[in-house]
Short mmCIF file of C-alpha atoms (C1' of nucleotides) in Angstrom, two decimals:
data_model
loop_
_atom_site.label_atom_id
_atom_site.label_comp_id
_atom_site.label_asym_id
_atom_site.label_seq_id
_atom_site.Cartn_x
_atom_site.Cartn_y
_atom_site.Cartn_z
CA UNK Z 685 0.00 0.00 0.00
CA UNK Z 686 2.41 2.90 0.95
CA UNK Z 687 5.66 3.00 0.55
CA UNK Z 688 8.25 2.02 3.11
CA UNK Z 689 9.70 4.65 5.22
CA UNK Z 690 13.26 4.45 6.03
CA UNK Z 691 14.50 5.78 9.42
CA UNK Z 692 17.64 6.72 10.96
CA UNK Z 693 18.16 6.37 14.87
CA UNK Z 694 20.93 8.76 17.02
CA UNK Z 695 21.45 8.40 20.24
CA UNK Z 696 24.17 7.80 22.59
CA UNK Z 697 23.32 5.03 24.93
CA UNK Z 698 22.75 1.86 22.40
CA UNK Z 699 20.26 0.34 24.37
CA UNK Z 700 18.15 3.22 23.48
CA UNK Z 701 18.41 2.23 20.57
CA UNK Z 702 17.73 -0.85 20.56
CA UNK Z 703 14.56 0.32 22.28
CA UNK Z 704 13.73 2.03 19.81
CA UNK Z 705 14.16 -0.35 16.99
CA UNK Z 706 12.36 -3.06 18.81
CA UNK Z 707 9.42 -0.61 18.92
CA UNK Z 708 9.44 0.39 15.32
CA UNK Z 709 9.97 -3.76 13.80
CA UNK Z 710 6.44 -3.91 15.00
CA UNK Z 711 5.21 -1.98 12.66
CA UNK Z 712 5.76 -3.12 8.85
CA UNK Z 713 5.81 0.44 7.30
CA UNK Z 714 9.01 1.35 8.31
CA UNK Z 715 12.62 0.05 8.26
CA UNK Z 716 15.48 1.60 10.73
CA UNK Z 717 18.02 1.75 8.16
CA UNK Z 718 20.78 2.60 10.22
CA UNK Z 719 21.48 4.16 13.83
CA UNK Z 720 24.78 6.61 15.37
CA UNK Z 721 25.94 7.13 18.51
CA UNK Z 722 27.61 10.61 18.06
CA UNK Z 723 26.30 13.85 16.37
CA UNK Z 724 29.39 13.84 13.59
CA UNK Z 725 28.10 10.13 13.02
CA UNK Z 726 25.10 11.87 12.13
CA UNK Z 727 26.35 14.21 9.94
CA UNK Z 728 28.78 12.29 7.98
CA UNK Z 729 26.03 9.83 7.31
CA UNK Z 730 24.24 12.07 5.98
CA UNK Z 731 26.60 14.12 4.06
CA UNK Z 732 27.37 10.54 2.18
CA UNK Z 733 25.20 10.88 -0.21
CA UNK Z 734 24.42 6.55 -0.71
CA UNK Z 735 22.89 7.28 2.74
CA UNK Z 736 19.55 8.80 2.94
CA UNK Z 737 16.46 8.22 5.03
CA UNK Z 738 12.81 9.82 5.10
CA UNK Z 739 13.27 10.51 9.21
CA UNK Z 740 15.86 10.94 11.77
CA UNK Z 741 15.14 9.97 15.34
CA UNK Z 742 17.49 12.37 17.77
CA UNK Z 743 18.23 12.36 20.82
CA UNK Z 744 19.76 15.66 22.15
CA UNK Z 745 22.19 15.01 24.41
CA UNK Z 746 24.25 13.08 22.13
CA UNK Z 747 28.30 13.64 22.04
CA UNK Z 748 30.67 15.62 19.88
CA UNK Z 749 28.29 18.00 18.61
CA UNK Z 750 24.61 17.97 20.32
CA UNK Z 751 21.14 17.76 18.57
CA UNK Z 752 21.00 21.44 17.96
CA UNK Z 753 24.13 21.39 15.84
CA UNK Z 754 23.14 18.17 14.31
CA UNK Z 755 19.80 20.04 12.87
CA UNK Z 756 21.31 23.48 11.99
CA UNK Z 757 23.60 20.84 9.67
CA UNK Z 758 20.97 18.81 8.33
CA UNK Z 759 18.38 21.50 7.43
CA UNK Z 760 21.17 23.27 5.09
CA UNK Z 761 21.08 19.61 2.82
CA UNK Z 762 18.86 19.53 -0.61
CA UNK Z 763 17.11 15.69 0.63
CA UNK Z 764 16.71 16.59 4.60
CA UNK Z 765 14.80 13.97 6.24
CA UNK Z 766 12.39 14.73 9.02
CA UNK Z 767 13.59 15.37 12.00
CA UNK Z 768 12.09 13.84 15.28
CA UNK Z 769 13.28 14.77 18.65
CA UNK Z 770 13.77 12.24 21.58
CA UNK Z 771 14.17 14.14 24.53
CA UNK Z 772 15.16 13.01 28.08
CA UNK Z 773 13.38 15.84 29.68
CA UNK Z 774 10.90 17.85 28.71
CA UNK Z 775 11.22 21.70 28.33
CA UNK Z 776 8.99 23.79 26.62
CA UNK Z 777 11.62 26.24 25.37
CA UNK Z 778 13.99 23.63 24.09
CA UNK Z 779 11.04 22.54 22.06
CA UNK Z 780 10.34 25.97 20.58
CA UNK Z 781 13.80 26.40 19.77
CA UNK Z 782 14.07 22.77 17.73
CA UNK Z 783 11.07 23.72 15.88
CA UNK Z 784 12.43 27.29 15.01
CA UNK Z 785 15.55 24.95 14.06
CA UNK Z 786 12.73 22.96 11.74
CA UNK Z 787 12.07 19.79 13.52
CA UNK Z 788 8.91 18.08 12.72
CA UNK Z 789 8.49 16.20 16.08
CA UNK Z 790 9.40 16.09 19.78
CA UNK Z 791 8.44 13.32 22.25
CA UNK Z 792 9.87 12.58 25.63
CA UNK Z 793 12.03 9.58 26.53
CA UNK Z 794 9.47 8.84 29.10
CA UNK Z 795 6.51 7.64 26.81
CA UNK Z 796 8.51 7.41 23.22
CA UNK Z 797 7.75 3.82 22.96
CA UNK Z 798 4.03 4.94 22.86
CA UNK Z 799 4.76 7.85 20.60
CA UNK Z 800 7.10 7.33 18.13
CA UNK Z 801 5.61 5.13 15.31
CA UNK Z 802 2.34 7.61 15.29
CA UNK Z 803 5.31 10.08 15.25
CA UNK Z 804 7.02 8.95 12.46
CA UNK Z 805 4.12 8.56 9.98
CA UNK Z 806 2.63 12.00 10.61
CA UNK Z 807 5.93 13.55 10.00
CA UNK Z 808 6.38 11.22 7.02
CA UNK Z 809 2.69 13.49 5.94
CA UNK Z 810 4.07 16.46 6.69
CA UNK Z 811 2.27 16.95 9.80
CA UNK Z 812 3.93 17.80 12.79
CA UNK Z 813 3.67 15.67 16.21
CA UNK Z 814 4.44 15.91 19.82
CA UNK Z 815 4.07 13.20 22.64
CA UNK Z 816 1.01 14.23 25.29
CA UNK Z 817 3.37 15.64 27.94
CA UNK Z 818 4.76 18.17 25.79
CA UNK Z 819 1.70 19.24 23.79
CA UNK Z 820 0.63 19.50 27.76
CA UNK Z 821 2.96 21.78 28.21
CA UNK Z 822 2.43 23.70 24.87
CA UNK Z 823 -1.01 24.08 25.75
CA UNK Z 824 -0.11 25.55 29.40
CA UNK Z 825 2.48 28.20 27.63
CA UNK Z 826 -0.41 29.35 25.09
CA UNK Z 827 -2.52 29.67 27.92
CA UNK Z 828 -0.35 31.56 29.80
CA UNK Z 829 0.55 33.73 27.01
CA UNK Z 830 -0.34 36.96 28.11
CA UNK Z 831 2.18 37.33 30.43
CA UNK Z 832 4.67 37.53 27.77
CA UNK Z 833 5.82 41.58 28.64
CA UNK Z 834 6.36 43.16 25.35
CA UNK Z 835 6.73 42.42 21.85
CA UNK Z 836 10.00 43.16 20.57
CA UNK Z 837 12.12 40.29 21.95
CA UNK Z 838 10.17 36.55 21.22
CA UNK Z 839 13.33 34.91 21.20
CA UNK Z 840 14.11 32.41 24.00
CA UNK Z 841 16.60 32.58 26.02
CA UNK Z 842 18.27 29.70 24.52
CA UNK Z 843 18.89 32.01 21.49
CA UNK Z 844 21.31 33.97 23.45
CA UNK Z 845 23.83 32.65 21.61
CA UNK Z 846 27.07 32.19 23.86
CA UNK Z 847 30.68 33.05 22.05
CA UNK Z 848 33.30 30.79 21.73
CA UNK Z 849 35.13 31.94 24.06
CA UNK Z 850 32.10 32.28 26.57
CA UNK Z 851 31.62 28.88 26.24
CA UNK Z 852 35.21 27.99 26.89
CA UNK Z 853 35.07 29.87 30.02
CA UNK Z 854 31.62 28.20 31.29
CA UNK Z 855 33.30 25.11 30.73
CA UNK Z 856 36.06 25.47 32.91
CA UNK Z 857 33.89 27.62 35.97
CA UNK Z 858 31.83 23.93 35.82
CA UNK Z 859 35.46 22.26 36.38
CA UNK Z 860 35.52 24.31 39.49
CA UNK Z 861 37.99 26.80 38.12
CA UNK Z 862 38.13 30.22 39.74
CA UNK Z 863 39.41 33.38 38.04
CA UNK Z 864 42.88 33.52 37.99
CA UNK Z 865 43.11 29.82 37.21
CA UNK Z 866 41.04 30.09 34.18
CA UNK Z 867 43.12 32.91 33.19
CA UNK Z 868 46.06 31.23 33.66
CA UNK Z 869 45.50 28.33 31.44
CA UNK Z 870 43.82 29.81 28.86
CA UNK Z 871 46.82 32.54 28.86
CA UNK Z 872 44.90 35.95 29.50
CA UNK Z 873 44.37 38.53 32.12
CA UNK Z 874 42.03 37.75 34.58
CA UNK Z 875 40.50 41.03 33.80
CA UNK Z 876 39.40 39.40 30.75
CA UNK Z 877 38.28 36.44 32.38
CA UNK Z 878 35.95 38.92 34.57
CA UNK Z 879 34.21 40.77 31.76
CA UNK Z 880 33.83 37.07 29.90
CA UNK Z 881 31.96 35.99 33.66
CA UNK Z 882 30.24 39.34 33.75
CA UNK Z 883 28.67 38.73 30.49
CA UNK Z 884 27.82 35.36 30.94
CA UNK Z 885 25.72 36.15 33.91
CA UNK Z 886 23.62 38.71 32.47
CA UNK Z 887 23.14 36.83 28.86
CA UNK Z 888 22.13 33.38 31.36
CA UNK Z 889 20.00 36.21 32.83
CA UNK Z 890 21.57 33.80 36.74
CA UNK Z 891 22.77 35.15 39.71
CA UNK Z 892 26.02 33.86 40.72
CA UNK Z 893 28.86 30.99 39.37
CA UNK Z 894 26.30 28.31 40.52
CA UNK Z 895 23.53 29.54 38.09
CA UNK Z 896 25.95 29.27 35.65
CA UNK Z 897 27.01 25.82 36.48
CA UNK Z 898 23.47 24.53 36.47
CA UNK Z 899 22.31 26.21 33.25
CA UNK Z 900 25.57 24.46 31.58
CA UNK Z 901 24.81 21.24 32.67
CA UNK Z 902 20.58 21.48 31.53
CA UNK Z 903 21.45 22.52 28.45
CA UNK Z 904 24.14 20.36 27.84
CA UNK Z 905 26.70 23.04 27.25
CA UNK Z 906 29.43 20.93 28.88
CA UNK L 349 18.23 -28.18 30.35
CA UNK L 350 18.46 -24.94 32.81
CA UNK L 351 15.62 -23.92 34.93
CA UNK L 352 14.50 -20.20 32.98
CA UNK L 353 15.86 -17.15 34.98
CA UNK L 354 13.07 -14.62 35.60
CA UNK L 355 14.22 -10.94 35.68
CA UNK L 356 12.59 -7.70 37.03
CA UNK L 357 13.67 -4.28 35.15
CA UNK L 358 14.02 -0.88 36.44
CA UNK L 359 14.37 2.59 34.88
CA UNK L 360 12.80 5.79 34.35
CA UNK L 361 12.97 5.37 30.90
CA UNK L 362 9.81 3.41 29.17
CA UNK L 363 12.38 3.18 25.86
CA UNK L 364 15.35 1.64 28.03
CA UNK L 365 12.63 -0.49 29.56
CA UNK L 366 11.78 -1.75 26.04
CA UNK L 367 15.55 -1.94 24.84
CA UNK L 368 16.50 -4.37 27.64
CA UNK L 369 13.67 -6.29 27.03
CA UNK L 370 14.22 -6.76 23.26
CA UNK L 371 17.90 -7.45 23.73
CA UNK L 372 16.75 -10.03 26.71
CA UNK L 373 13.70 -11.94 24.53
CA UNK L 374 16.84 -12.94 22.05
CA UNK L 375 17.59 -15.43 24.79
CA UNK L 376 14.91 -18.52 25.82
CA UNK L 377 16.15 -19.02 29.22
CA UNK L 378 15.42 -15.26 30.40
CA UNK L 379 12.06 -13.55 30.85
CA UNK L 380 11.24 -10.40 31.66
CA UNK L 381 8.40 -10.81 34.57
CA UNK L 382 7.79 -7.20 35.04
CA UNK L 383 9.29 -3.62 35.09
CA UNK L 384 9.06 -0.82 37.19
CA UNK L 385 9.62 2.99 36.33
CA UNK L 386 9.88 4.16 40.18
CA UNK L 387 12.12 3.74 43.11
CA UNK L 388 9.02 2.91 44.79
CA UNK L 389 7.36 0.53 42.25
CA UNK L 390 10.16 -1.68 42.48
CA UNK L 391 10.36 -2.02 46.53
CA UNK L 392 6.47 -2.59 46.44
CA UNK L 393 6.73 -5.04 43.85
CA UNK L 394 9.51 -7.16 45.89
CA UNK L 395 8.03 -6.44 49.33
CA UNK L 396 4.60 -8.04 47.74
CA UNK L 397 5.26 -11.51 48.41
CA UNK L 398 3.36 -13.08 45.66
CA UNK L 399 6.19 -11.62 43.09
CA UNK L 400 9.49 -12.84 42.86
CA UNK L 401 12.70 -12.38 40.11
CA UNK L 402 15.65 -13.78 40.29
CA UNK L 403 17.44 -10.65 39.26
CA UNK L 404 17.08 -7.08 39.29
CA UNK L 405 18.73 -5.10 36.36
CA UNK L 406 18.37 -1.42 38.20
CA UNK L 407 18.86 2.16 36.57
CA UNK L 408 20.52 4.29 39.38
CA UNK L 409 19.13 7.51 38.35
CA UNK L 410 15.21 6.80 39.08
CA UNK L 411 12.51 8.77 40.76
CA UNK L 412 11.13 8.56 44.12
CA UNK L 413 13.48 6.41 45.43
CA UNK L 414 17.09 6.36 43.69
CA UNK L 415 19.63 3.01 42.72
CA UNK L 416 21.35 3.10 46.44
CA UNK L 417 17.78 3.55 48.34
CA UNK L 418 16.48 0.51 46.41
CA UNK L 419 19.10 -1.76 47.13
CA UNK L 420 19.56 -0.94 50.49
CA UNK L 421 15.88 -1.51 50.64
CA UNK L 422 16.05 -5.43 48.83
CA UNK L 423 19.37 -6.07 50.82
CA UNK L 424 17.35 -6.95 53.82
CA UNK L 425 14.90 -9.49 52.59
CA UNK L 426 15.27 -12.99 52.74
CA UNK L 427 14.23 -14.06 48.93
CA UNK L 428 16.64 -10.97 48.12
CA UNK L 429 16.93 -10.85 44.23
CA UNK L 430 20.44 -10.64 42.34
CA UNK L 431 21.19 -6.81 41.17
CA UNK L 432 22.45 -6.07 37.97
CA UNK L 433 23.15 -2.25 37.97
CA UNK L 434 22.78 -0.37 34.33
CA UNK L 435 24.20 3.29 35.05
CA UNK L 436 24.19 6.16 32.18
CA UNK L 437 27.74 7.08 33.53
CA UNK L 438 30.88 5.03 34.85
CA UNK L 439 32.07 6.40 38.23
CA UNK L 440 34.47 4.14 39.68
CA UNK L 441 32.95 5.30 42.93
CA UNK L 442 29.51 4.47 42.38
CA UNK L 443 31.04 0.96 41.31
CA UNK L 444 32.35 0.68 44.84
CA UNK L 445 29.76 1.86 46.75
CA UNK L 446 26.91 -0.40 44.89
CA UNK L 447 29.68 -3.84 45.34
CA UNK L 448 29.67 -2.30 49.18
CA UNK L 449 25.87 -2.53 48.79
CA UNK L 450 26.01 -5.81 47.82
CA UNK L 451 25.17 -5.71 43.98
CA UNK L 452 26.69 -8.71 41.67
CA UNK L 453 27.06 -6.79 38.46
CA UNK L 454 27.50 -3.38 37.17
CA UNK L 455 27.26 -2.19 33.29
CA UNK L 456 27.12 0.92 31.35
CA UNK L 457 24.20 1.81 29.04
CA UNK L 458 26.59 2.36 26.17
CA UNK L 459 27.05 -1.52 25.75
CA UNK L 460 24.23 -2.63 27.89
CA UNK L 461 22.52 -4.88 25.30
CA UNK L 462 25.91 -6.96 24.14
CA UNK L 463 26.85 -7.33 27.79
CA UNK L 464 23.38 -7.45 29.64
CA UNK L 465 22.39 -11.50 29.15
CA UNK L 466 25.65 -12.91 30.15
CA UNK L 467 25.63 -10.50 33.44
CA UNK L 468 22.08 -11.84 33.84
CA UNK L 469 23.06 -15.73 33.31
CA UNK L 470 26.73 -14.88 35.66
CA UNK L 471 25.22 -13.15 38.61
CA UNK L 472 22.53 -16.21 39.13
CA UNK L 473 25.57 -18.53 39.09
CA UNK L 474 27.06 -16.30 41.88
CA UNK L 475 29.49 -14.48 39.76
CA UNK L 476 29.63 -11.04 39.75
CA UNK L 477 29.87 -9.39 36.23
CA UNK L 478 30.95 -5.86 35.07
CA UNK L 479 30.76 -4.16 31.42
CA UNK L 480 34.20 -4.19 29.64
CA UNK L 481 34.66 -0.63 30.36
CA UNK L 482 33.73 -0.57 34.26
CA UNK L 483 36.47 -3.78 34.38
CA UNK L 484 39.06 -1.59 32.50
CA UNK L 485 38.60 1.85 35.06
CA UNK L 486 38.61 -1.10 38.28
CA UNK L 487 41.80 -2.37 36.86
CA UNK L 488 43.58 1.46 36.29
CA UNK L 489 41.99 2.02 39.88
CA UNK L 490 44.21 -1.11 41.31
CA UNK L 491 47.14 -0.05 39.42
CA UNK L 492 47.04 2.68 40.71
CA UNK L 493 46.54 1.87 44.34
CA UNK L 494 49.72 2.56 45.76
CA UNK L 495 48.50 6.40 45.68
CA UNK L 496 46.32 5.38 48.88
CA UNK L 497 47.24 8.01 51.28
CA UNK L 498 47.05 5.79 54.63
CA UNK L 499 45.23 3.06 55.91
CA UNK L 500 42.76 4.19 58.05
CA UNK L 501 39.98 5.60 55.98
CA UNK L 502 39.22 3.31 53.47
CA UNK L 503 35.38 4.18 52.81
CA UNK L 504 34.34 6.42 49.31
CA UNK L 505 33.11 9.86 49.56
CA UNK L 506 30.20 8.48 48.32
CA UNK L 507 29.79 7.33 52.16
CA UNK L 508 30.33 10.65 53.83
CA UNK L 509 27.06 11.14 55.36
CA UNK L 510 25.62 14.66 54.97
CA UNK L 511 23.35 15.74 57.58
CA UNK L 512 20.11 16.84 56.68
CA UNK L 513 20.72 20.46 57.80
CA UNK L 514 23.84 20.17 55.18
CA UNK L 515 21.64 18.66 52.63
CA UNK L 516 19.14 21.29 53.09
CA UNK L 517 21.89 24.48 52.60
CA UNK L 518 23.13 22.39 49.46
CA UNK L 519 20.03 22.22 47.56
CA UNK L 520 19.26 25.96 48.75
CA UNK L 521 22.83 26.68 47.04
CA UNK L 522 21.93 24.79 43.85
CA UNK L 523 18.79 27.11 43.57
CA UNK L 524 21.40 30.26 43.21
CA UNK L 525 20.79 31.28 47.14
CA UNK L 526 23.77 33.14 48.41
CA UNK L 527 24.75 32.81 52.01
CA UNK L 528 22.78 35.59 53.55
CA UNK L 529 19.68 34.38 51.72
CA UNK L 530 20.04 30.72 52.93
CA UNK L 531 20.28 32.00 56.61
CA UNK L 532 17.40 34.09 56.22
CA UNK L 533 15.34 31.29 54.44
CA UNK L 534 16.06 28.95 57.39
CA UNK L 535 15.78 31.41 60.19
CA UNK L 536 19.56 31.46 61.54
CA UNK L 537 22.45 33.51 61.02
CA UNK L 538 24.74 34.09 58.53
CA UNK L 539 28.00 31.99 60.57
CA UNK L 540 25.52 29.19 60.77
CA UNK L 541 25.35 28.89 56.81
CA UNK L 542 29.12 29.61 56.62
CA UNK L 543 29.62 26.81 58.74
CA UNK L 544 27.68 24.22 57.07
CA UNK L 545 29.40 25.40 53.73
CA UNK L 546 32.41 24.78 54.75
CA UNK L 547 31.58 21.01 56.06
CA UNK L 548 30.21 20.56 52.82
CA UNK L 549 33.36 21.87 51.31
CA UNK L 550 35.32 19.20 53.29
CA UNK L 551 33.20 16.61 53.17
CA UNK L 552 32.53 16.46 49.39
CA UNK L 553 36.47 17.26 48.94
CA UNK L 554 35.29 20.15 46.40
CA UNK L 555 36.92 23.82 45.76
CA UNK L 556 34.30 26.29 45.72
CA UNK L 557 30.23 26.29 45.50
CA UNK L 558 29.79 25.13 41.63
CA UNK L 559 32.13 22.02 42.89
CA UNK L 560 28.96 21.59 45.53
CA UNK L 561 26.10 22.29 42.96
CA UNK L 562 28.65 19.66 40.88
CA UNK L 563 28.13 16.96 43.04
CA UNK L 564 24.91 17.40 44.01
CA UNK L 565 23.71 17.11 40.30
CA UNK L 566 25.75 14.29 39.89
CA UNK L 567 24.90 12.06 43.15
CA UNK L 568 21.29 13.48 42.67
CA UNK L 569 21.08 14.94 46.32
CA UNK L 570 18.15 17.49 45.00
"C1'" DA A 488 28.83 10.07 83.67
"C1'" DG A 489 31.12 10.60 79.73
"C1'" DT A 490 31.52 10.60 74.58
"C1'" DG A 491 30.25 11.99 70.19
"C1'" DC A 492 27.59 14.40 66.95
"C1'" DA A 493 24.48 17.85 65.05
"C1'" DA A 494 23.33 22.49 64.98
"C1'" DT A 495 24.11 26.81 66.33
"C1'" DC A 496 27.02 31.11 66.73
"C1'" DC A 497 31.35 34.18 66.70
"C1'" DC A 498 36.13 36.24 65.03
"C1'" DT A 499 39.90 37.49 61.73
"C1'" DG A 500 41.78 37.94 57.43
"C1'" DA A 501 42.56 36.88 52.60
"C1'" DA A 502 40.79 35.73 48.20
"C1'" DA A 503 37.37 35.76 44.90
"C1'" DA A 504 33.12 37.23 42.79
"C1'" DC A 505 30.13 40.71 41.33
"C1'" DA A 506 28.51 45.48 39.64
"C1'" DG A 507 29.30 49.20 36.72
"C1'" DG A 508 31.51 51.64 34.18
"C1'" DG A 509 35.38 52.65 30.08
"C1'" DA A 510 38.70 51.49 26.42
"C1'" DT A 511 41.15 49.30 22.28
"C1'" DG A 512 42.20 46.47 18.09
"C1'" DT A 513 40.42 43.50 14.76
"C1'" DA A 514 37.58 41.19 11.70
"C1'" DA A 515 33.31 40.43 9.59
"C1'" DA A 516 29.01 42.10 7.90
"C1'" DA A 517 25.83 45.57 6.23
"C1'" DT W 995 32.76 52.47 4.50
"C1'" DT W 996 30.52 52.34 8.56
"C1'" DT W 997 28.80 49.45 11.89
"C1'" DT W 998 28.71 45.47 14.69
"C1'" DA W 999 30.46 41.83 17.30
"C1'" DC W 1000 34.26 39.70 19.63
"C1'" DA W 1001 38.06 39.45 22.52
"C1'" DT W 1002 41.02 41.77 25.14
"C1'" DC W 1003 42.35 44.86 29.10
"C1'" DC W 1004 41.83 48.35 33.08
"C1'" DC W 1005 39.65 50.93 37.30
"C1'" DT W 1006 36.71 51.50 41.51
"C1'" DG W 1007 34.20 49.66 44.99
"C1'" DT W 1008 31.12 46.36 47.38
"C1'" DT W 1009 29.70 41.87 48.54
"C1'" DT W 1010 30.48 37.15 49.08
"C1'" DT W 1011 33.16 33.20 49.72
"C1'" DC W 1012 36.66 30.61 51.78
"C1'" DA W 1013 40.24 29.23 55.46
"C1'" DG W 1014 41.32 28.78 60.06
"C1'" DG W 1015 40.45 28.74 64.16
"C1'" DG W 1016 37.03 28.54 68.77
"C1'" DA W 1017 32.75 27.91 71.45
"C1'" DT W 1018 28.00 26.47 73.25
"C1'" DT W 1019 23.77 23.83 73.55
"C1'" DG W 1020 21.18 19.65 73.36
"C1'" DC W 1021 20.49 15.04 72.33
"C1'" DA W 1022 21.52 10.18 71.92
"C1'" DC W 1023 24.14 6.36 72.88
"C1'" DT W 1024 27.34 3.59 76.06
#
DNA sequence: AGTGCAATCCCTGAAAACAGGGATGTAAAA
DNA sequence: TTTTACATCCCTGTTTTCAGGGATTGCACT
C-alpha cells in the first residue's frame, strides 16, 4: 500500500536504541536503516550521499556536537529527512527552539515507545507531532501567554547565543575553576576572564557561578 | 536443560525499559516478569510476596526512590533478588559503593545490550559481572593503588554522610541562594550557613560552590 | 557520667566574585 | 565604509566566599 519509510536512529546510549528499533519492527511500514551514537556520526552519514532516510530519530544530548548542531547541519542539505526529537526531559523552550531549528516532532524519553511510530508517519505526511506531555505543556504556555511583557524580543533565552570563548570559560567555571586559574591556562588577564563571567551572567540572565554551572549542565553546554 | 531465569527491570525510561527487554527476549532461558519505572514501584513489587525475580537489572538515576535507596531496601529481605546495575555514567565510585551494597554486576548503558544476558546468566551462578569498560577503570583504579594516602579511611566519599541540615543548605545553594539568603530562608544567622558550607566543602572534597552544585547534580542529592 | 555528633554562633583575614563603568584592536558584515 | 560583534584589558568599589580557628547547647548512645 504505501511506501516504506526508512529511518535513521541517534542516540548515545545503544540500548536506546535498541529500544527504539524493537518498537518500530512492530510496525511493517518502516525500516530503521541505520542508527549513530555521536552527532558527527550523524552528519557524515548524511553528508554521504548513498545514505539517505525519510526521518531521523534524535536524541539531544548526544556527544561531539549535540542535537541542535546536528539540525542546523541537516536543514542546510537539498534531501533533509524529518527530523524527530527524543528528549530526556521535557522543556517547553527547548522545544520551541528545535522547531524554530525545523524539527517536525518532539516526544519525551518517558513515553517514546508509545509515541514514536504515530510520530514517524505523521511527520512522514508532513504533519507535525508531539508526545502528550509536551503538547501539555504547549497548551499551558499558550494559555499563559499573556504574560509575555512586550513584543520586541520573542526569542528564547536559549537564542542567546554564547561566544566561543564564553563557552570555553563556562566550561572550565563547571570544572571548578576560579578566576585567575582560568586565566592562567587559557593565557589571558584575569581582567578578561571577569568581563567574559560578567557577560555570561547577564546573557544566562543567573545570579552567581552556581547559576551558571546549572544552566551548563541542563542545556548540555558541557 | 536450565531452569528459565526470571528478571525484574528498572528505569525511568519506558524506551530503556523496552531496549533491555528486546535485547533479553533474544535469549529462551530469560524472561522479563515485570518492570518498574519508580524507586518505589520496584520495593512494592519485591516487598509483595506473591512476586518474585531472580534478578534485578536497576537504573541508578530513578525517581522517588534512587539506585542506592532501592538496594539498600532489597538487601534486607530474605528471597533478596540478584542486582544487575545499568548506570548512564561510569564512576568508579559508584562501582564501589553499589559492590559495598552488595550488587553482583554493574554495566554501562553504552554496551548494555551486548553485555546485559551474560551478566544476567553470571550473577545467578554467583558471579559477579561488570561491562568491559567498568572492568578496564577497576583495573587502572588497582594499578594505581599505591596512591592510597594511609590506611585508616578506606570508605568512598560516596559514604560521607551529609546531615540533613547540610543537605538542606546544598540544595538551597543549587537554587542560586547566596549565604545571607540561605540564613534568612532557614531562620539562623549568617556563621551558621558559613559553617555548614564549609563542612560541605570538606566533606565532598570540592573547591568552591559550583564544585557543591557539581556533586549534588551528579549524586542526585536534589 | 562521659563521649560523640548535630546544629548553632562568633572572630579574623585573605581571596574571589560581582557590579558598573570605560577602552582598544580586529575582523566580519551591512 | 561604517557598523557590529568579539576578545582583550583596566579601574573603583562592594559583597560574598573561603580558610582557620574557637565555642555552646542539646540530644543520643554507652
Amino acid at each position: 500500500m504505501s511506501k516504506k519509510i526508512y529511518v535513521h536512529v541517534a542516540d548515545d546510549h545503544k540500548i536506546v536504541i535498541e529500544g527504539i528499533i524493537a518498537v518500530i519492527n512492530t510496525d511493517d511500514d518502516i525500516e530503521v536503516v541505520d542508527y549513530s551514537l555521536t552527532g558527527t556520526q550523524v552528519t557524515k552519514w548524511f553528508d554521504n550521499r548513498k545514505n539517505k532516510a525519510d526521518v531521523l530519530v534524535l536524541d539531544i544530548n548526544i556527544p561531539e556536537l549535540d542535537g541542535f548542531e546536528v539540525v542546523k547541519h541537516l536543514r542546510k542539505k537539498v534531501n533533509k529527512p524529518k527530523i524527530i526529537i527524543v528528549s530526556s526531559y521535557n522543556d517547553i523552550r527547548i522545544v520551541e527552539e528545535m522547531l524554530k531549528l525545523g524539527c517536525s516532532g518532539y516526544i519525551t524519553k518517558n513515553n517514546a515507545g508509545a509515541h514514536i511510530i504515530n510520530a514517524i508517519k505523521a511527520v512522514v505526511q508532513g504533519e507535525q507531532y508531539f508526545s502528550s506531555d509536551v503538547q501539555k505543556d504547549m497548551l499551558q504556555k499558550y494559555v499563559n501567554k499573556k504574560e509575555v511583557p512586550h513584543g520586541d524580543a520573542p526569542e528564547s533565552f536559549l537564542m542567546e547565543t554564547l561566544t566561543d570563548r564564553e563557552i570555553e570559560v563556562l566550561r572550565l567555571i563547571t570544572q571548578e575553576h576560579n578566576t585567575p586559574e582560568i586565566a592562567d591556562k587559557l593565557n589571558v588577564s584575569v581582567s578578561t576572564i571577569e568581563t567574559h563571567r560578567k557577560s555570561l551572567l547577564k546573557k544566562l540572565k543567573v545570579k552567581n557561578a552556581v547559576g551558571l554551572a546549572m544552566y551548563a549542565i541542563k542545556y548540555k553546554i558541557i
